[in-house]
Amino acid sequence: MNTVEKALVYRDSQFYWQIVAPQYIDAAKSLGSIRGCSIDSVALPLSAICTHGEMSPKAMAQVLVTHAFHQKVKDLFREQLPGYVDKALEGYKSDLPGMTIRFIDQIDRIDKHVLLLADPDAAPEDPAEINALLDEPALQGEHVGVAFFQGSEKYYPDKVHALRGLLPVYDGKDFWERFTGDPTFCSRITVSHVNTIAYRTAEVLHDAIESLAKELQDAEI
């Protein structure tokens, strides 16, 4: 691991440990009550049977908490990306309009500016937004593209395929390899992120499931 990678991994872990993980813990704590849960009397027990082999209150609670936490994590990740750029990618911020970071591509050695998004689903629904951005005079003659922090090209939604007709698009693995020169960096930084969050939230989620299961049992759902 080179110096740049070591610094990035350290800043990444500090960002998730100090800033993001506490928010994930708060999100996990909020899931331990039936209030605010969307409960479908058919879909919920069916999901519990399919995933846990039974429709007990605990199995249904696991379905509800897991689904809700998945969405909360996804939303938090997107919300925190600007802060991540400020702290973990310090020194790489782009000064071009609409672009997020600037770096020397470690594969083709080209100086690039990219719009960094959390995942492919966060891409603009309307390619016209990118077209308008590309019309910015400051971008003319520059190498610009769209990159995703995570996500695979195999699962791009249609709107991302439309973007590829306008400018280069890099999925998570490709982006991090271009940024660091290490083809395994994306998986390494993802594991670091997941382990940090799991360590901080596992017990809280377990308590949320137990609390929600009791409410479901008392409510005879």
Short mmCIF file of N, CA and C in Angstrom, two decimals, residues 70-204:
data_model
loop_
_atom_site.label_atom_id
_atom_site.label_comp_id
_atom_site.label_asym_id
_atom_site.label_seq_id
_atom_site.Cartn_x
_atom_site.Cartn_y
_atom_site.Cartn_z
N HIS A 70 -31.38 -0.89 5.99
CA HIS A 70 -30.78 -0.85 4.66
C HIS A 70 -31.05 0.50 4.00
N GLN A 71 -32.30 0.95 4.05
CA GLN A 71 -32.65 2.22 3.42
C GLN A 71 -32.02 3.40 4.13
N LYS A 72 -31.99 3.35 5.48
CA LYS A 72 -31.39 4.45 6.24
C LYS A 72 -29.89 4.57 5.96
N VAL A 73 -29.23 3.42 5.88
CA VAL A 73 -27.79 3.43 5.58
C VAL A 73 -27.55 4.02 4.20
N LYS A 74 -28.35 3.63 3.24
CA LYS A 74 -28.21 4.14 1.88
C LYS A 74 -28.40 5.66 1.84
N ASP A 75 -29.42 6.14 2.54
CA ASP A 75 -29.68 7.58 2.58
C ASP A 75 -28.56 8.33 3.28
N LEU A 76 -28.10 7.80 4.42
CA LEU A 76 -27.03 8.45 5.16
C LEU A 76 -25.75 8.50 4.35
N PHE A 77 -25.45 7.42 3.64
CA PHE A 77 -24.24 7.37 2.84
C PHE A 77 -24.24 8.48 1.79
N ARG A 78 -25.40 8.66 1.14
CA ARG A 78 -25.49 9.71 0.12
C ARG A 78 -25.37 11.09 0.74
N GLU A 79 -26.04 11.28 1.89
CA GLU A 79 -26.00 12.58 2.55
C GLU A 79 -24.60 12.95 3.01
N GLN A 80 -23.81 11.96 3.41
CA GLN A 80 -22.50 12.22 3.99
C GLN A 80 -21.38 12.32 2.95
N LEU A 81 -21.68 12.03 1.69
CA LEU A 81 -20.61 12.04 0.69
C LEU A 81 -19.89 13.39 0.58
N PRO A 82 -20.60 14.54 0.59
CA PRO A 82 -19.86 15.81 0.55
C PRO A 82 -18.88 15.96 1.72
N GLY A 83 -19.31 15.54 2.92
CA GLY A 83 -18.41 15.60 4.06
C GLY A 83 -17.23 14.67 3.90
N TYR A 84 -17.47 13.52 3.28
CA TYR A 84 -16.39 12.57 3.02
C TYR A 84 -15.34 13.18 2.10
N VAL A 85 -15.82 13.86 1.07
CA VAL A 85 -14.90 14.51 0.13
C VAL A 85 -14.07 15.56 0.86
N ASP A 86 -14.72 16.36 1.73
CA ASP A 86 -14.01 17.41 2.45
C ASP A 86 -12.93 16.85 3.37
N LYS A 87 -13.20 15.70 4.01
CA LYS A 87 -12.29 15.19 5.02
C LYS A 87 -11.39 14.08 4.51
N ALA A 88 -11.97 13.03 3.93
CA ALA A 88 -11.15 11.89 3.49
C ALA A 88 -10.41 12.18 2.19
N LEU A 89 -11.01 13.00 1.32
CA LEU A 89 -10.36 13.31 0.04
C LEU A 89 -9.81 14.73 0.05
N GLU A 90 -9.42 15.16 1.21
CA GLU A 90 -8.84 16.50 1.37
C GLU A 90 -7.65 16.67 0.41
N GLY A 91 -7.65 17.81 -0.27
CA GLY A 91 -6.56 18.10 -1.20
C GLY A 91 -6.87 17.70 -2.63
N TYR A 92 -8.01 17.02 -2.85
CA TYR A 92 -8.36 16.57 -4.20
C TYR A 92 -9.61 17.27 -4.75
N LYS A 93 -10.11 18.28 -4.05
CA LYS A 93 -11.35 18.92 -4.49
C LYS A 93 -11.13 19.66 -5.81
N SER A 94 -12.09 19.51 -6.71
CA SER A 94 -12.03 20.18 -8.01
C SER A 94 -12.52 21.61 -7.88
N ASP A 95 -11.93 22.50 -8.67
CA ASP A 95 -12.40 23.89 -8.68
C ASP A 95 -13.28 24.19 -9.90
N LEU A 96 -13.63 23.14 -10.65
CA LEU A 96 -14.49 23.34 -11.81
C LEU A 96 -15.96 23.21 -11.41
N PRO A 97 -16.85 23.98 -12.04
CA PRO A 97 -18.27 23.94 -11.68
C PRO A 97 -18.88 22.55 -11.90
N GLY A 98 -19.56 22.04 -10.88
CA GLY A 98 -20.24 20.75 -10.99
C GLY A 98 -19.37 19.54 -10.77
N MET A 99 -18.05 19.72 -10.73
CA MET A 99 -17.15 18.60 -10.53
C MET A 99 -16.79 18.49 -9.03
N THR A 100 -16.49 17.27 -8.58
CA THR A 100 -16.24 17.03 -7.17
C THR A 100 -14.76 16.99 -6.82
N ILE A 101 -14.01 16.14 -7.52
CA ILE A 101 -12.59 15.99 -7.22
C ILE A 101 -11.75 16.03 -8.49
N ARG A 102 -10.47 16.29 -8.29
CA ARG A 102 -9.49 16.31 -9.38
C ARG A 102 -8.32 15.41 -8.99
N PHE A 103 -7.87 14.58 -9.91
CA PHE A 103 -6.77 13.67 -9.61
C PHE A 103 -6.09 13.24 -10.90
N ILE A 104 -4.88 12.72 -10.77
CA ILE A 104 -4.18 12.14 -11.91
C ILE A 104 -4.58 10.68 -12.02
N ASP A 105 -5.21 10.32 -13.11
CA ASP A 105 -5.65 8.94 -13.33
C ASP A 105 -4.43 8.03 -13.38
N GLN A 106 -4.39 7.05 -12.47
CA GLN A 106 -3.24 6.17 -12.35
C GLN A 106 -3.18 5.10 -13.44
N ILE A 107 -4.21 5.04 -14.31
CA ILE A 107 -4.18 4.09 -15.42
C ILE A 107 -3.70 4.77 -16.70
N ASP A 108 -4.30 5.91 -17.03
CA ASP A 108 -3.91 6.58 -18.29
C ASP A 108 -3.08 7.85 -18.06
N ARG A 109 -2.84 8.20 -16.77
CA ARG A 109 -2.00 9.33 -16.37
C ARG A 109 -2.55 10.67 -16.84
N ILE A 110 -3.85 10.77 -17.02
CA ILE A 110 -4.49 12.02 -17.45
C ILE A 110 -5.04 12.75 -16.22
N ASP A 111 -4.86 14.06 -16.21
CA ASP A 111 -5.39 14.90 -15.15
C ASP A 111 -6.91 15.02 -15.36
N LYS A 112 -7.71 14.54 -14.41
CA LYS A 112 -9.16 14.48 -14.60
C LYS A 112 -9.93 15.16 -13.47
N HIS A 113 -11.10 15.65 -13.84
CA HIS A 113 -12.08 16.17 -12.88
C HIS A 113 -13.30 15.26 -12.98
N VAL A 114 -13.81 14.80 -11.84
CA VAL A 114 -14.98 13.93 -11.90
C VAL A 114 -16.07 14.41 -10.94
N LEU A 115 -17.30 14.15 -11.34
CA LEU A 115 -18.45 14.31 -10.46
C LEU A 115 -18.58 12.99 -9.71
N LEU A 116 -18.28 13.00 -8.42
CA LEU A 116 -18.31 11.78 -7.62
C LEU A 116 -19.66 11.62 -6.95
N LEU A 117 -20.35 10.50 -7.24
CA LEU A 117 -21.65 10.21 -6.66
C LEU A 117 -21.56 8.96 -5.80
N ALA A 118 -22.48 8.82 -4.86
CA ALA A 118 -22.43 7.70 -3.92
C ALA A 118 -22.60 6.36 -4.61
N ASP A 119 -23.53 6.28 -5.57
CA ASP A 119 -23.84 5.01 -6.23
C ASP A 119 -24.58 5.31 -7.52
N PRO A 120 -24.73 4.32 -8.42
CA PRO A 120 -25.39 4.58 -9.70
C PRO A 120 -26.82 5.10 -9.58
N ASP A 121 -27.56 4.70 -8.55
CA ASP A 121 -28.93 5.18 -8.40
C ASP A 121 -28.99 6.67 -8.08
N ALA A 122 -27.86 7.24 -7.64
CA ALA A 122 -27.82 8.67 -7.32
C ALA A 122 -27.57 9.54 -8.54
N ALA A 123 -27.38 8.92 -9.70
CA ALA A 123 -27.14 9.68 -10.94
C ALA A 123 -28.39 10.48 -11.31
N PRO A 124 -28.23 11.60 -12.00
CA PRO A 124 -29.39 12.39 -12.42
C PRO A 124 -30.35 11.57 -13.27
N GLU A 125 -31.64 11.76 -13.04
CA GLU A 125 -32.64 11.05 -13.83
C GLU A 125 -32.65 11.54 -15.27
N ASP A 126 -32.37 12.82 -15.44
CA ASP A 126 -32.44 13.44 -16.76
C ASP A 126 -31.03 13.75 -17.27
N PRO A 127 -30.60 13.11 -18.35
CA PRO A 127 -29.27 13.41 -18.90
C PRO A 127 -29.08 14.87 -19.27
N ALA A 128 -30.18 15.61 -19.41
CA ALA A 128 -30.07 17.03 -19.74
C ALA A 128 -29.31 17.80 -18.66
N GLU A 129 -29.37 17.31 -17.41
CA GLU A 129 -28.63 17.95 -16.33
C GLU A 129 -27.13 17.89 -16.59
N ILE A 130 -26.68 16.76 -17.09
CA ILE A 130 -25.26 16.61 -17.42
C ILE A 130 -24.92 17.43 -18.65
N ASN A 131 -25.83 17.43 -19.63
CA ASN A 131 -25.60 18.23 -20.84
C ASN A 131 -25.41 19.70 -20.48
N ALA A 132 -26.26 20.19 -19.58
CA ALA A 132 -26.15 21.59 -19.16
C ALA A 132 -24.82 21.84 -18.47
N LEU A 133 -24.39 20.88 -17.68
CA LEU A 133 -23.11 21.01 -16.99
C LEU A 133 -21.95 21.03 -17.97
N LEU A 134 -22.03 20.18 -18.98
CA LEU A 134 -20.95 20.10 -19.96
C LEU A 134 -20.84 21.34 -20.83
N ASP A 135 -21.90 22.16 -20.84
CA ASP A 135 -21.87 23.40 -21.60
C ASP A 135 -21.14 24.52 -20.87
N GLU A 136 -20.77 24.26 -19.61
CA GLU A 136 -20.03 25.27 -18.84
C GLU A 136 -18.71 25.59 -19.54
N PRO A 137 -18.44 26.87 -19.82
CA PRO A 137 -17.19 27.23 -20.49
C PRO A 137 -15.94 26.73 -19.77
N ALA A 138 -15.97 26.69 -18.43
CA ALA A 138 -14.80 26.28 -17.66
C ALA A 138 -14.43 24.82 -17.89
N LEU A 139 -15.39 24.03 -18.36
CA LEU A 139 -15.14 22.61 -18.56
C LEU A 139 -14.57 22.29 -19.94
N GLN A 140 -14.62 23.27 -20.83
CA GLN A 140 -14.16 23.02 -22.19
C GLN A 140 -12.66 22.74 -22.21
N GLY A 141 -12.30 21.65 -22.87
CA GLY A 141 -10.89 21.28 -22.97
C GLY A 141 -10.39 20.46 -21.79
N GLU A 142 -11.22 20.27 -20.76
CA GLU A 142 -10.82 19.49 -19.60
C GLU A 142 -11.31 18.04 -19.75
N HIS A 143 -10.62 17.13 -19.09
CA HIS A 143 -11.05 15.74 -19.05
C HIS A 143 -11.98 15.57 -17.85
N VAL A 144 -13.26 15.40 -18.13
CA VAL A 144 -14.24 15.29 -17.05
C VAL A 144 -15.00 13.97 -17.18
N GLY A 145 -15.57 13.52 -16.06
CA GLY A 145 -16.33 12.28 -16.07
C GLY A 145 -17.20 12.17 -14.82
N VAL A 146 -17.93 11.08 -14.73
CA VAL A 146 -18.75 10.76 -13.56
C VAL A 146 -18.20 9.49 -12.94
N ALA A 147 -18.05 9.49 -11.62
CA ALA A 147 -17.54 8.30 -10.92
C ALA A 147 -18.47 7.98 -9.76
N PHE A 148 -18.53 6.69 -9.43
CA PHE A 148 -19.35 6.24 -8.31
C PHE A 148 -18.44 5.69 -7.22
N PHE A 149 -18.72 6.10 -5.98
CA PHE A 149 -17.97 5.60 -4.83
C PHE A 149 -18.09 4.08 -4.75
N GLN A 150 -19.28 3.57 -5.02
CA GLN A 150 -19.53 2.13 -4.99
C GLN A 150 -20.51 1.78 -6.09
N GLY A 151 -20.64 0.50 -6.38
CA GLY A 151 -21.58 0.06 -7.41
C GLY A 151 -20.84 -0.51 -8.60
N SER A 152 -21.47 -1.49 -9.25
CA SER A 152 -20.84 -2.18 -10.36
C SER A 152 -21.49 -1.83 -11.70
N GLU A 153 -20.68 -1.77 -12.72
CA GLU A 153 -21.17 -1.53 -14.07
C GLU A 153 -22.23 -2.55 -14.49
N LYS A 154 -22.14 -3.77 -13.95
CA LYS A 154 -23.08 -4.83 -14.31
C LYS A 154 -24.52 -4.46 -13.96
N TYR A 155 -24.68 -3.58 -12.95
CA TYR A 155 -26.02 -3.28 -12.45
C TYR A 155 -26.43 -1.83 -12.68
N TYR A 156 -25.82 -1.19 -13.68
CA TYR A 156 -26.19 0.18 -13.98
C TYR A 156 -27.66 0.28 -14.38
N PRO A 157 -28.40 1.26 -13.83
CA PRO A 157 -29.75 1.53 -14.33
C PRO A 157 -29.67 2.21 -15.70
N ASP A 158 -30.79 2.28 -16.37
CA ASP A 158 -30.82 2.85 -17.72
C ASP A 158 -30.28 4.27 -17.75
N LYS A 159 -30.55 5.05 -16.72
CA LYS A 159 -30.11 6.45 -16.73
C LYS A 159 -28.59 6.58 -16.76
N VAL A 160 -27.89 5.60 -16.19
CA VAL A 160 -26.42 5.64 -16.23
C VAL A 160 -25.93 5.26 -17.62
N HIS A 161 -26.57 4.31 -18.25
CA HIS A 161 -26.19 3.97 -19.63
C HIS A 161 -26.37 5.18 -20.54
N ALA A 162 -27.39 5.99 -20.27
CA ALA A 162 -27.59 7.21 -21.06
C ALA A 162 -26.43 8.19 -20.84
N LEU A 163 -25.94 8.27 -19.60
CA LEU A 163 -24.82 9.17 -19.30
C LEU A 163 -23.56 8.78 -20.06
N ARG A 164 -23.39 7.48 -20.27
CA ARG A 164 -22.16 6.99 -20.91
C ARG A 164 -22.03 7.48 -22.35
N GLY A 165 -23.14 7.94 -22.91
CA GLY A 165 -23.07 8.51 -24.25
C GLY A 165 -22.59 9.96 -24.24
N LEU A 166 -22.49 10.53 -23.05
CA LEU A 166 -22.10 11.93 -22.93
C LEU A 166 -20.68 12.13 -22.44
N LEU A 167 -20.23 11.26 -21.53
CA LEU A 167 -18.90 11.41 -20.93
C LEU A 167 -18.49 10.11 -20.27
N PRO A 168 -17.21 9.94 -19.93
CA PRO A 168 -16.76 8.70 -19.28
C PRO A 168 -17.46 8.49 -17.93
N VAL A 169 -17.79 7.24 -17.65
CA VAL A 169 -18.42 6.87 -16.39
C VAL A 169 -17.61 5.74 -15.76
N TYR A 170 -17.23 5.90 -14.49
CA TYR A 170 -16.40 4.91 -13.81
C TYR A 170 -17.18 4.30 -12.65
N ASP A 171 -17.29 2.97 -12.62
CA ASP A 171 -17.94 2.34 -11.47
C ASP A 171 -16.98 2.31 -10.29
N GLY A 172 -17.45 1.80 -9.14
CA GLY A 172 -16.65 1.87 -7.92
C GLY A 172 -15.25 1.30 -8.05
N LYS A 173 -15.15 0.08 -8.56
CA LYS A 173 -13.85 -0.57 -8.67
C LYS A 173 -12.93 0.20 -9.62
N ASP A 174 -13.48 0.61 -10.77
CA ASP A 174 -12.70 1.33 -11.77
C ASP A 174 -12.23 2.67 -11.23
N PHE A 175 -13.13 3.39 -10.55
CA PHE A 175 -12.77 4.70 -10.01
C PHE A 175 -11.62 4.60 -9.01
N TRP A 176 -11.76 3.68 -8.03
CA TRP A 176 -10.73 3.61 -6.99
C TRP A 176 -9.41 3.11 -7.54
N GLU A 177 -9.44 2.27 -8.57
CA GLU A 177 -8.19 1.85 -9.19
C GLU A 177 -7.53 3.03 -9.90
N ARG A 178 -8.34 3.83 -10.58
CA ARG A 178 -7.79 5.01 -11.26
C ARG A 178 -7.28 6.03 -10.27
N PHE A 179 -7.95 6.13 -9.12
CA PHE A 179 -7.55 7.11 -8.12
C PHE A 179 -6.29 6.69 -7.39
N THR A 180 -6.16 5.40 -7.06
CA THR A 180 -5.03 4.94 -6.24
C THR A 180 -4.00 4.11 -7.00
N GLY A 181 -4.41 3.53 -8.14
CA GLY A 181 -3.53 2.62 -8.85
C GLY A 181 -3.63 1.19 -8.35
N ASP A 182 -4.50 0.93 -7.38
CA ASP A 182 -4.64 -0.40 -6.78
C ASP A 182 -5.97 -1.01 -7.20
N PRO A 183 -5.97 -2.11 -7.96
CA PRO A 183 -7.22 -2.73 -8.42
C PRO A 183 -8.06 -3.35 -7.31
N THR A 184 -7.48 -3.53 -6.12
CA THR A 184 -8.23 -4.11 -5.00
C THR A 184 -8.70 -3.07 -3.99
N PHE A 185 -8.42 -1.80 -4.26
CA PHE A 185 -8.68 -0.77 -3.24
C PHE A 185 -10.16 -0.62 -2.94
N CYS A 186 -11.03 -0.74 -3.93
CA CYS A 186 -12.47 -0.57 -3.72
C CYS A 186 -12.98 -1.58 -2.70
N SER A 187 -12.62 -2.84 -2.87
CA SER A 187 -13.09 -3.87 -1.93
C SER A 187 -12.50 -3.64 -0.55
N ARG A 188 -11.25 -3.17 -0.50
CA ARG A 188 -10.60 -2.94 0.80
C ARG A 188 -11.27 -1.81 1.58
N ILE A 189 -11.57 -0.73 0.87
CA ILE A 189 -12.17 0.40 1.57
C ILE A 189 -13.63 0.12 1.92
N THR A 190 -14.30 -0.70 1.11
CA THR A 190 -15.68 -1.09 1.42
C THR A 190 -15.73 -1.97 2.66
N VAL A 191 -14.82 -2.93 2.75
CA VAL A 191 -14.76 -3.80 3.93
C VAL A 191 -14.47 -2.98 5.18
N SER A 192 -13.58 -2.01 5.06
CA SER A 192 -13.26 -1.14 6.20
C SER A 192 -14.50 -0.39 6.67
N HIS A 193 -15.25 0.15 5.71
CA HIS A 193 -16.48 0.87 6.01
C HIS A 193 -17.49 -0.04 6.69
N VAL A 194 -17.74 -1.21 6.10
CA VAL A 194 -18.74 -2.15 6.64
C VAL A 194 -18.36 -2.61 8.04
N ASN A 195 -17.10 -2.97 8.23
CA ASN A 195 -16.67 -3.45 9.55
C ASN A 195 -16.81 -2.38 10.62
N THR A 196 -16.49 -1.14 10.26
CA THR A 196 -16.62 -0.04 11.21
C THR A 196 -18.06 0.14 11.66
N ILE A 197 -18.97 0.17 10.69
CA ILE A 197 -20.38 0.36 11.00
C ILE A 197 -20.94 -0.84 11.75
N ALA A 198 -20.58 -2.04 11.31
CA ALA A 198 -21.10 -3.25 11.95
C ALA A 198 -20.67 -3.32 13.42
N TYR A 199 -19.42 -2.97 13.67
CA TYR A 199 -18.91 -3.02 15.04
C TYR A 199 -19.69 -2.08 15.95
N ARG A 200 -20.07 -0.92 15.40
CA ARG A 200 -20.75 0.09 16.21
C ARG A 200 -22.25 -0.14 16.32
N THR A 201 -22.86 -0.87 15.38
CA THR A 201 -24.32 -0.94 15.35
C THR A 201 -24.91 -2.32 15.63
N ALA A 202 -24.11 -3.38 15.62
CA ALA A 202 -24.64 -4.74 15.73
C ALA A 202 -25.50 -4.92 16.99
N GLU A 203 -24.98 -4.50 18.13
CA GLU A 203 -25.72 -4.68 19.38
C GLU A 203 -26.99 -3.84 19.40
N VAL A 204 -26.90 -2.62 18.84
CA VAL A 204 -28.06 -1.73 18.81
C VAL A 204 -29.16 -2.33 17.94
#
